[in-house]
GROMACS .gro file of C-alpha atoms in nm:
model
  396
    1MET     CA    1   2.036  -0.398  -1.166
    2SER     CA    2   2.007  -0.468  -0.795
    3PHE     CA    3   1.728  -0.505  -0.542
    4SER     CA    4   1.709  -0.520  -0.165
    5THR     CA    5   1.895  -0.823  -0.033
    6LEU     CA    6   1.655  -0.856   0.261
    7PRO     CA    7   1.408  -1.147   0.251
    8LEU     CA    8   1.105  -1.061   0.039
    9SER     CA    9   0.822  -0.937   0.261
   10TYR     CA   10   0.455  -1.037   0.257
   11CYS     CA   11   0.202  -0.804   0.418
   12THR     CA   12   0.001  -0.971   0.693
   13ASN     CA   13  -0.304  -0.749   0.643
   14VAL     CA   14  -0.430  -1.045   0.441
   15HIS     CA   15  -0.552  -1.207   0.763
   16PRO     CA   16  -0.726  -1.062   1.071
   17GLY     CA   17  -0.520  -0.921   1.356
   18GLN     CA   18  -0.701  -0.707   1.613
   19THR     CA   19  -0.501  -0.840   1.908
   20VAL     CA   20  -0.143  -0.959   1.965
   21ASP     CA   21  -0.277  -1.313   1.996
   22GLU     CA   22  -0.450  -1.284   1.656
   23VAL     CA   23  -0.133  -1.149   1.495
   24ALA     CA   24   0.067  -1.436   1.641
   25HIS     CA   25  -0.195  -1.686   1.524
   26GLY     CA   26  -0.183  -1.548   1.169
   27LEU     CA   27   0.195  -1.581   1.157
   28ALA     CA   28   0.173  -1.942   1.275
   29GLN     CA   29  -0.120  -2.040   1.053
   30TYR     CA   30  -0.025  -1.865   0.728
   31THR     CA   31   0.311  -1.690   0.712
   32ALA     CA   32   0.530  -1.963   0.861
   33PRO     CA   33   0.371  -2.246   0.655
   34MET     CA   34   0.411  -2.032   0.342
   35GLN     CA   35   0.780  -1.988   0.420
   36ALA     CA   36   0.816  -2.363   0.474
   37LYS     CA   37   0.648  -2.444   0.140
   38LEU     CA   38   0.855  -2.180  -0.036
   39GLY     CA   39   1.181  -2.311   0.105
   40ARG     CA   40   1.332  -1.962   0.129
   41PRO     CA   41   1.345  -1.695   0.401
   42VAL     CA   42   1.042  -1.468   0.416
   43ALA     CA   43   0.985  -1.138   0.596
   44ALA     CA   44   0.661  -1.076   0.781
   45GLY     CA   45   0.535  -0.732   0.679
   46LEU     CA   46   0.326  -0.692   0.991
   47TRP     CA   47   0.001  -0.498   0.998
   48LEU     CA   48  -0.045  -0.389   1.360
   49ALA     CA   49  -0.381  -0.219   1.408
   50ARG     CA   50  -0.425   0.057   1.666
   51SER     CA   51  -0.578  -0.198   1.904
   52VAL     CA   52  -0.258  -0.406   1.883
   53ILE     CA   53  -0.034  -0.107   1.952
   54ASP     CA   54  -0.258  -0.019   2.246
   55GLU     CA   55  -0.185  -0.367   2.385
   56ILE     CA   56   0.189  -0.347   2.329
   57GLU     CA   57   0.273   0.000   2.455
   58PRO     CA   58   0.175  -0.045   2.823
   59ASP     CA   59   0.278  -0.412   2.843
   60PRO     CA   60   0.634  -0.512   2.740
   61ALA     CA   61   0.532  -0.877   2.765
   62ARG     CA   62   0.313  -0.839   2.456
   63LEU     CA   63   0.608  -0.704   2.256
   64THR     CA   64   0.819  -0.993   2.382
   65GLN     CA   65   0.546  -1.231   2.266
   66LEU     CA   66   0.571  -1.094   1.911
   67GLN     CA   67   0.950  -1.113   1.918
   68GLN     CA   68   0.934  -1.475   2.031
   69VAL     CA   69   0.677  -1.574   1.768
   70LEU     CA   70   0.889  -1.425   1.490
   71ALA     CA   71   1.200  -1.601   1.624
   72GLU     CA   72   1.018  -1.933   1.674
   73HIS     CA   73   0.915  -1.941   1.308
   74GLY     CA   74   1.240  -1.802   1.168
   75LEU     CA   75   1.072  -1.487   1.038
   76VAL     CA   76   1.219  -1.138   1.021
   77CYS     CA   77   1.029  -0.809   1.023
   78TYR     CA   78   1.167  -0.482   0.889
   79THR     CA   79   0.849  -0.312   0.762
   80LEU     CA   80   0.501  -0.245   0.896
   81ASN     CA   81   0.180  -0.156   0.717
   82THR     CA   82   0.043   0.136   0.922
   83PHE     CA   83  -0.220   0.230   0.661
   84PRO     CA   84  -0.523   0.049   0.816
   85TYR     CA   85  -0.577   0.195   1.165
   86GLY     CA   86  -0.889   0.002   1.265
   87ASN     CA   87  -1.039  -0.333   1.173
   88PHE     CA   88  -0.932  -0.406   0.815
   89HIS     CA   89  -1.149  -0.718   0.813
   90SER     CA   90  -1.481  -0.573   0.926
   91GLU     CA   91  -1.785  -0.630   0.706
   92ARG     CA   92  -1.748  -0.286   0.550
   93VAL     CA   93  -1.412  -0.107   0.531
   94LYS     CA   94  -1.441   0.103   0.212
   95GLU     CA   95  -1.347   0.472   0.267
   96GLN     CA   96  -1.307   0.424   0.644
   97VAL     CA   97  -0.961   0.280   0.582
   98TYR     CA   98  -0.838   0.639   0.527
   99VAL     CA   99  -0.954   0.747   0.874
  100PRO     CA  100  -0.797   0.897   1.078
  101ASP     CA  101  -0.617   1.113   0.825
  102TRP     CA  102  -0.282   1.288   0.858
  103THR     CA  103  -0.428   1.608   1.005
  104THR     CA  104  -0.508   1.423   1.327
  105ASP     CA  105  -0.306   1.352   1.638
  106ASP     CA  106  -0.455   1.001   1.639
  107ARG     CA  107  -0.275   0.920   1.313
  108LEU     CA  108   0.049   1.077   1.436
  109HIS     CA  109   0.050   0.899   1.773
  110TYR     CA  110  -0.044   0.563   1.619
  111THR     CA  111   0.237   0.587   1.365
  112GLN     CA  112   0.483   0.687   1.636
  113GLY     CA  113   0.377   0.381   1.838
  114CYS     CA  114   0.428   0.159   1.535
  115ALA     CA  115   0.776   0.305   1.484
  116ARG     CA  116   0.874   0.230   1.844
  117THR     CA  117   0.743  -0.124   1.807
  118LEU     CA  118   0.926  -0.182   1.479
  119ALA     CA  119   1.251  -0.053   1.632
  120SER     CA  120   1.227  -0.344   1.878
  121LEU     CA  121   1.135  -0.605   1.615
  122MET     CA  122   1.387  -0.520   1.342
  123PRO     CA  123   1.706  -0.722   1.295
  124GLU     CA  124   2.031  -0.545   1.373
  125GLY     CA  125   2.191  -0.352   1.090
  126VAL     CA  126   1.883  -0.290   0.873
  127GLU     CA  127   1.654   0.008   0.823
  128GLY     CA  128   1.279   0.000   0.881
  129SER     CA  129   0.980   0.137   0.691
  130LEU     CA  130   0.618   0.223   0.768
  131SER     CA  131   0.367   0.254   0.483
  132THR     CA  132   0.080   0.494   0.553
  133VAL     CA  133  -0.229   0.665   0.412
  134PRO     CA  134  -0.191   0.922   0.129
  135LEU     CA  135  -0.286   1.206   0.367
  136GLY     CA  136  -0.662   1.144   0.336
  137PHE     CA  137  -0.947   1.059   0.100
  138LYS     CA  138  -1.057   1.339  -0.132
  139ASN     CA  139  -1.430   1.279  -0.085
  140LEU     CA  140  -1.390   1.301   0.294
  141VAL     CA  141  -1.180   1.619   0.282
  142SER     CA  142  -1.371   1.855   0.055
  143LYS     CA  143  -1.622   1.891  -0.223
  144PRO     CA  144  -1.492   1.923  -0.581
  145GLY     CA  145  -1.344   2.264  -0.646
  146GLU     CA  146  -1.281   2.361  -0.282
  147VAL     CA  147  -0.914   2.439  -0.340
  148ALA     CA  148  -0.869   2.644  -0.022
  149THR     CA  149  -0.992   2.354   0.191
  150VAL     CA  150  -0.744   2.114   0.029
  151VAL     CA  151  -0.455   2.360   0.074
  152LYS     CA  152  -0.540   2.404   0.442
  153PHE     CA  153  -0.569   2.026   0.485
  154GLN     CA  154  -0.231   1.960   0.323
  155THR     CA  155  -0.066   2.234   0.527
  156ARG     CA  156  -0.185   2.065   0.846
  157CYS     CA  157  -0.061   1.728   0.715
  158ILE     CA  158   0.284   1.876   0.655
  159GLU     CA  159   0.293   2.005   1.014
  160GLN     CA  160   0.211   1.658   1.145
  161LEU     CA  161   0.454   1.482   0.914
  162LEU     CA  162   0.740   1.709   1.019
  163LYS     CA  163   0.655   1.632   1.381
  164LEU     CA  164   0.680   1.262   1.298
  165ALA     CA  165   1.010   1.313   1.115
  166SER     CA  166   1.150   1.478   1.426
  167LEU     CA  167   1.020   1.193   1.644
  168LEU     CA  168   1.178   0.936   1.410
  169ASP     CA  169   1.504   1.129   1.431
  170GLU     CA  170   1.487   1.117   1.812
  171LEU     CA  171   1.412   0.743   1.793
  172HIS     CA  172   1.725   0.700   1.584
  173ASP     CA  173   1.929   0.887   1.846
  174GLU     CA  174   1.785   0.662   2.121
  175THR     CA  175   1.804   0.324   1.947
  176GLY     CA  176   2.037   0.360   1.648
  177ARG     CA  177   1.748   0.243   1.424
  178VAL     CA  178   1.659   0.436   1.108
  179ILE     CA  179   1.287   0.412   1.030
  180ARG     CA  180   1.139   0.579   0.724
  181LEU     CA  181   0.776   0.669   0.659
  182ALA     CA  182   0.637   0.563   0.320
  183ILE     CA  183   0.329   0.762   0.211
  184GLU     CA  184   0.126   0.549  -0.030
  185PRO     CA  185  -0.050   0.733  -0.319
  186GLU     CA  186  -0.383   0.575  -0.411
  187PRO     CA  187  -0.667   0.655  -0.654
  188LEU     CA  188  -0.911   0.925  -0.531
  189CYS     CA  189  -0.691   1.017  -0.235
  190LEU     CA  190  -0.521   1.351  -0.165
  191LEU     CA  191  -0.211   1.201  -0.318
  192GLU     CA  192  -0.305   0.980  -0.609
  193THR     CA  193  -0.101   1.078  -0.914
  194THR     CA  194   0.274   1.111  -0.934
  195LEU     CA  195   0.232   1.478  -1.027
  196GLU     CA  196   0.032   1.544  -0.708
  197THR     CA  197   0.285   1.353  -0.502
  198VAL     CA  198   0.584   1.543  -0.637
  199ALA     CA  199   0.406   1.876  -0.584
  200PHE     CA  200   0.322   1.785  -0.224
  201PHE     CA  201   0.678   1.683  -0.141
  202HIS     CA  202   0.809   2.003  -0.299
  203GLU     CA  203   0.590   2.200  -0.057
  204LEU     CA  204   0.684   1.974   0.233
  205TYR     CA  205   1.057   2.020   0.162
  206ASN     CA  206   1.014   2.397   0.139
  207LYS     CA  207   0.844   2.410   0.480
  208ALA     CA  208   1.098   2.169   0.625
  209GLU     CA  209   1.385   2.389   0.504
  210ALA     CA  210   1.222   2.697   0.656
  211ALA     CA  211   1.198   2.511   0.988
  212GLY     CA  212   1.555   2.383   0.971
  213LEU     CA  213   1.431   2.025   0.926
  214LEU     CA  214   1.513   1.955   0.561
  215ALA     CA  215   1.777   1.688   0.624
  216ILE     CA  216   1.553   1.512   0.874
  217ALA     CA  217   1.253   1.528   0.637
  218ARG     CA  218   1.452   1.384   0.347
  219ARG     CA  219   1.589   1.106   0.566
  220HIS     CA  220   1.262   0.996   0.720
  221LEU     CA  221   0.979   1.088   0.478
  222GLY     CA  222   0.919   0.931   0.138
  223VAL     CA  223   0.669   0.721  -0.052
  224CYS     CA  224   0.542   0.367  -0.074
  225TYR     CA  225   0.513   0.296  -0.446
  226ASP     CA  226   0.216   0.063  -0.489
  227VAL     CA  227   0.238  -0.055  -0.849
  228CYS     CA  228  -0.132  -0.145  -0.867
  229HIS     CA  229  -0.233   0.209  -0.770
  230GLN     CA  230  -0.025   0.386  -1.033
  231SER     CA  231  -0.131   0.133  -1.295
  232VAL     CA  232  -0.496   0.207  -1.215
  233GLU     CA  233  -0.412   0.574  -1.280
  234PHE     CA  234  -0.290   0.473  -1.629
  235GLU     CA  235   0.052   0.614  -1.550
  236ASP     CA  236   0.370   0.512  -1.729
  237VAL     CA  237   0.521   0.348  -1.422
  238GLN     CA  238   0.879   0.383  -1.536
  239ALA     CA  239   0.831   0.754  -1.608
  240SER     CA  240   0.652   0.788  -1.273
  241ILE     CA  241   0.944   0.638  -1.080
  242ALA     CA  242   1.188   0.854  -1.276
  243SER     CA  243   0.985   1.165  -1.185
  244LEU     CA  244   1.000   1.081  -0.816
  245SER     CA  245   1.374   1.019  -0.841
  246HIS     CA  246   1.432   1.348  -1.026
  247ALA     CA  247   1.238   1.534  -0.755
  248LEU     CA  248   1.450   1.365  -0.485
  249VAL     CA  249   1.144   1.194  -0.339
  250ARG     CA  250   1.273   0.871  -0.194
  251ILE     CA  251   1.081   0.548  -0.253
  252ASN     CA  252   1.111   0.382   0.085
  253LYS     CA  253   0.893   0.083   0.004
  254VAL     CA  254   0.746  -0.084  -0.304
  255HIS     CA  255   0.420  -0.275  -0.290
  256ILE     CA  256   0.438  -0.553  -0.547
  257THR     CA  257   0.076  -0.557  -0.663
  258CYS     CA  258  -0.144  -0.599  -0.971
  259ALA     CA  259  -0.484  -0.456  -1.066
  260LEU     CA  260  -0.767  -0.580  -1.287
  261GLN     CA  261  -0.776  -0.459  -1.647
  262VAL     CA  262  -1.063  -0.474  -1.895
  263PRO     CA  263  -0.965  -0.384  -2.253
  264ARG     CA  264  -1.245  -0.280  -2.493
  265PRO     CA  265  -1.509  -0.345  -2.224
  266MET     CA  266  -1.814  -0.276  -2.440
  267ASP     CA  267  -1.694  -0.533  -2.694
  268SER     CA  268  -1.677  -0.802  -2.428
  269PRO     CA  269  -1.998  -0.876  -2.232
  270ASP     CA  270  -1.824  -1.184  -2.089
  271ALA     CA  271  -1.549  -0.967  -1.942
  272ARG     CA  272  -1.802  -0.730  -1.785
  273ASP     CA  273  -1.993  -1.028  -1.643
  274ALA     CA  274  -1.667  -1.160  -1.498
  275LEU     CA  275  -1.589  -0.816  -1.357
  276ALA     CA  276  -1.927  -0.803  -1.184
  277ALA     CA  277  -1.825  -1.111  -0.985
  278PHE     CA  278  -1.555  -0.897  -0.819
  279VAL     CA  279  -1.814  -0.662  -0.668
  280GLU     CA  280  -1.800  -0.710  -0.290
  281PRO     CA  281  -1.896  -0.505   0.018
  282ARG     CA  282  -1.573  -0.482   0.219
  283TYR     CA  283  -1.309  -0.286   0.026
  284LEU     CA  284  -1.318   0.016  -0.202
  285HIS     CA  285  -1.250  -0.066  -0.567
  286GLN     CA  286  -1.194   0.264  -0.745
  287THR     CA  287  -1.251   0.217  -1.118
  288LEU     CA  288  -1.072   0.432  -1.374
  289ALA     CA  289  -1.084   0.441  -1.751
  290ARG     CA  290  -0.878   0.586  -2.031
  291SER     CA  291  -1.089   0.751  -2.298
  292LYS     CA  292  -1.010   0.725  -2.667
  293LYS     CA  293  -0.867   1.077  -2.641
  294GLY     CA  294  -0.636   0.968  -2.359
  295ARG     CA  295  -0.827   1.137  -2.075
  296VAL     CA  296  -0.845   0.946  -1.745
  297ILE     CA  297  -1.190   0.935  -1.582
  298ARG     CA  298  -1.285   0.805  -1.237
  299HIS     CA  299  -1.569   0.611  -1.074
  300LEU     CA  300  -1.577   0.584  -0.693
  301ASP     CA  301  -1.641   0.211  -0.651
  302LEU     CA  302  -1.708  -0.096  -0.859
  303ASP     CA  303  -2.075  -0.204  -0.852
  304ARG     CA  304  -2.299  -0.430  -1.056
  305ALA     CA  305  -2.499  -0.147  -1.210
  306PHE     CA  306  -2.174   0.000  -1.341
  307CYS     CA  307  -2.073  -0.333  -1.501
  308GLU     CA  308  -2.416  -0.383  -1.661
  309SER     CA  309  -2.474  -0.028  -1.779
  310PRO     CA  310  -2.167   0.194  -1.744
  311PRO     CA  311  -2.188   0.575  -1.772
  312ALA     CA  312  -2.145   0.708  -2.124
  313ASP     CA  313  -1.787   0.824  -2.078
  314PHE     CA  314  -1.687   0.479  -1.948
  315ALA     CA  315  -1.880   0.307  -2.225
  316GLU     CA  316  -1.676   0.501  -2.480
  317ALA     CA  317  -1.342   0.425  -2.312
  318ASP     CA  318  -1.100   0.177  -2.462
  319CYS     CA  319  -0.982   0.034  -2.129
  320TRP     CA  320  -1.090   0.010  -1.764
  321ARG     CA  321  -0.867  -0.057  -1.467
  322VAL     CA  322  -0.996  -0.149  -1.122
  323HIS     CA  323  -0.829  -0.109  -0.784
  324PHE     CA  324  -0.871  -0.472  -0.686
  325HIS     CA  325  -0.546  -0.634  -0.577
  326VAL     CA  326  -0.528  -0.965  -0.762
  327PRO     CA  327  -0.262  -1.238  -0.732
  328VAL     CA  328   0.062  -1.099  -0.872
  329ASN     CA  329   0.152  -1.421  -1.051
  330ALA     CA  330  -0.161  -1.400  -1.274
  331GLU     CA  331  -0.155  -1.237  -1.616
  332ARG     CA  332  -0.522  -1.320  -1.674
  333ILE     CA  333  -0.819  -1.417  -1.459
  334GLY     CA  334  -1.070  -1.573  -1.696
  335PRO     CA  335  -1.161  -1.313  -1.962
  336LEU     CA  336  -1.004  -1.034  -1.755
  337GLU     CA  337  -0.647  -0.914  -1.779
  338THR     CA  338  -0.419  -0.795  -1.499
  339THR     CA  339  -0.153  -0.524  -1.495
  340ARG     CA  340   0.135  -0.767  -1.442
  341ALA     CA  341   0.321  -0.612  -1.736
  342ASP     CA  342   0.331  -0.284  -1.542
  343LEU     CA  343   0.466  -0.469  -1.239
  344ARG     CA  344   0.758  -0.596  -1.442
  345SER     CA  345   0.824  -0.250  -1.586
  346ALA     CA  346   0.811  -0.089  -1.243
  347LEU     CA  347   1.057  -0.336  -1.097
  348VAL     CA  348   1.297  -0.267  -1.384
  349ALA     CA  349   1.287   0.102  -1.288
  350VAL     CA  350   1.321   0.028  -0.916
  351GLY     CA  351   1.626  -0.188  -0.984
  352LYS     CA  352   1.801   0.110  -1.143
  353LEU     CA  353   1.767   0.336  -0.838
  354GLU     CA  354   2.081   0.427  -0.646
  355TYR     CA  355   1.933   0.271  -0.332
  356ALA     CA  356   1.723  -0.038  -0.262
  357PRO     CA  357   1.365   0.018  -0.139
  358HIS     CA  358   1.197  -0.246   0.071
  359LEU     CA  359   0.996  -0.490  -0.141
  360GLU     CA  360   0.665  -0.633  -0.024
  361VAL     CA  361   0.391  -0.838  -0.188
  362GLU     CA  362   0.053  -0.702  -0.076
  363THR     CA  363  -0.246  -0.894  -0.205
  364TYR     CA  364  -0.488  -0.846   0.082
  365THR     CA  365  -0.802  -0.950  -0.108
  366TRP     CA  366  -0.774  -1.329  -0.102
  367GLY     CA  367  -1.075  -1.351   0.128
  368VAL     CA  368  -1.301  -1.160  -0.112
  369LEU     CA  369  -1.181  -1.303  -0.444
  370PRO     CA  370  -1.468  -1.460  -0.640
  371GLY     CA  371  -1.481  -1.824  -0.737
  372GLU     CA  372  -1.489  -2.151  -0.550
  373GLN     CA  373  -1.176  -2.283  -0.720
  374LYS     CA  374  -0.927  -2.037  -0.571
  375PRO     CA  375  -0.646  -2.208  -0.377
  376ASP     CA  376  -0.619  -2.213   0.000
  377LEU     CA  377  -0.445  -1.905   0.139
  378VAL     CA  378  -0.107  -2.065   0.208
  379SER     CA  379  -0.088  -2.210  -0.144
  380GLY     CA  380  -0.193  -1.879  -0.295
  381LEU     CA  381   0.064  -1.683  -0.097
  382THR     CA  382   0.335  -1.934  -0.183
  383ALA     CA  383   0.262  -1.910  -0.555
  384GLU     CA  384   0.278  -1.530  -0.542
  385MET     CA  385   0.603  -1.523  -0.347
  386SER     CA  386   0.766  -1.787  -0.566
  387ALA     CA  387   0.671  -1.606  -0.886
  388THR     CA  388   0.794  -1.274  -0.746
  389GLN     CA  389   1.126  -1.415  -0.632
  390GLU     CA  390   1.177  -1.568  -0.975
  391LEU     CA  391   1.092  -1.238  -1.144
  392LEU     CA  392   1.337  -1.048  -0.923
  393LYS     CA  393   1.604  -1.308  -0.996
  394GLU     CA  394   1.541  -1.278  -1.371
  395LEU     CA  395   1.556  -0.897  -1.363
  396SER     CA  396   1.874  -0.903  -1.155
   0.00000   0.00000   0.00000
């Protein structure tokens, strides 16, 4: 088994960054001290919001500032999180994190700007990656059963993605830098299951071939495999990764993440009470369950009423999983379990691929985790990175 030999990345969406100065401050206050405590090289998986790109594009000095900050702290950057477009730390993010979607020119132009920026930040001799939204959020696209609307939406997304692939190909010709887009399936989005993702890429490849762009599409377009998301879907993560590989859908980036898990929820009032403490107003926490017959059911967002008196189909389910990124070094949080076992299984499958996707830890929820006893951010990040590096070493 083998993994990427690049320094393990940590996504900086964990701290605010609406300006270049704020991004630089976050690197100095959190990422660099974490690297120092860890005693090993770390990659900064930068989240550059649209407002940051708007600063950089007209002013080369702002790009130079970022380059200098990375160099000053001995950090490298080979991947960006281009999923959150706006303020990821506003009081309420929820479903707005999926806006603008991939039908819009705003999303296309922002991602293109991020690619140009990354091309200037990357070390020589490595490839870059950009994780992005899974096309859009189902509830914002159509009402249940409106198949024609979804088909039209996805067709427009394919048009935009092929434009981006062509732009990334031109960027490669200009700079010699290969940058790959990584579309990130997520619960209740247009791409959430592996089956949906494979079907979408099949259609994308067909349209790319018809346009004479198949080689470019395969080179520059793939997925970001967020382990938490596929665990929440109750997917067999090893079979999921094998399905993507069989369909020739390249995994350009892996988000090393864990979700919350509640086994036999109605038998454990303490676990449901503990789960209620994770209810918070900023991020969306899609909650899924596996019924005793194996059917997966979905609830839009975790709330206290749900924990206290869940709908009948959830009450009958033998397990709940919640899209709440929790520290990846934790197997339990009080009476709650995590999906760390799936993380291990997924990394085993990733290590068997014929190529090495970028690897990035992405626990962005430290600021909204419950409990007064949680560690300071630098200590928490260090523990996650240390545990992940040890796990990768063990699996290698």
